[in-house]
Amino acid sequence: MQVDEESMKPVLNRLRRAQGQLAAVITMIESGRDCKDVVTQLAAVSRALDRAGFKIVAGGMRQCLAEGSDTPPMTEEELEKLFLTLA
C-alpha cells in the first residue's frame, strides 16, 4: 500500500502518543492507581486513536484503499460508512 509519507507523519505521531498513553494506563492499573485516573487516561488513548483514524480518512482513504486493486474507487456512501465506523 502506497501512502503519502508526509501526510502520515501526524498519524504516526498520534499513534505513538496513544501507544505511550496505553503503556501508562497499564502501569497505572498494575500499580493500583485510582479508577478515576485510569479511566481518564484510557479516554485519552481512545481519543488519540480516533483522531488518528479520522486523519487517515481525511487524508485520502479512498486512494489508499483503491490503489493496486481491481475494484473501483469507493463511493461517497462507502466512505461515509467507513468514517462512521470510527465514530
Coordinates of C-alpha atoms in Angstrom, one line a residue, residues 10-47:
P10 CA 0.9 13.3 12.0
V11 CA -1.0 10.0 12.1
L12 CA 2.1 8.1 13.2
N13 CA 2.8 10.8 15.9
R14 CA -0.8 10.3 17.2
L15 CA -0.4 6.6 17.2
R16 CA 2.9 6.7 19.1
R17 CA 1.3 9.1 21.6
A18 CA -1.6 6.7 22.1
Q19 CA 0.9 3.8 22.5
G20 CA 2.7 5.7 25.3
Q21 CA -0.6 6.6 26.9
L22 CA -1.7 2.9 26.8
A23 CA 1.5 1.8 28.4
A24 CA 0.9 4.4 31.1
V25 CA -2.7 3.0 31.6
I26 CA -1.3 -0.5 32.0
T27 CA 1.3 0.7 34.5
M28 CA -1.4 2.6 36.4
I29 CA -3.6 -0.5 36.7
E30 CA -0.7 -2.6 37.8
S31 CA 0.3 -0.1 40.5
G32 CA -3.3 0.1 41.8
R33 CA -4.0 3.7 40.8
D34 CA -7.4 5.3 41.4
C35 CA -10.1 4.1 39.0
K36 CA -10.9 7.7 38.0
D37 CA -7.3 8.4 36.9
V38 CA -7.2 5.2 34.9
V39 CA -10.5 5.9 33.1
T40 CA -9.3 9.5 32.3
Q41 CA -6.1 8.2 30.7
L42 CA -8.0 5.4 28.9
A43 CA -10.3 8.0 27.4
A44 CA -7.3 10.0 26.2
V45 CA -6.0 6.8 24.5
S46 CA -9.3 6.4 22.8
R47 CA -9.4 10.0 21.6

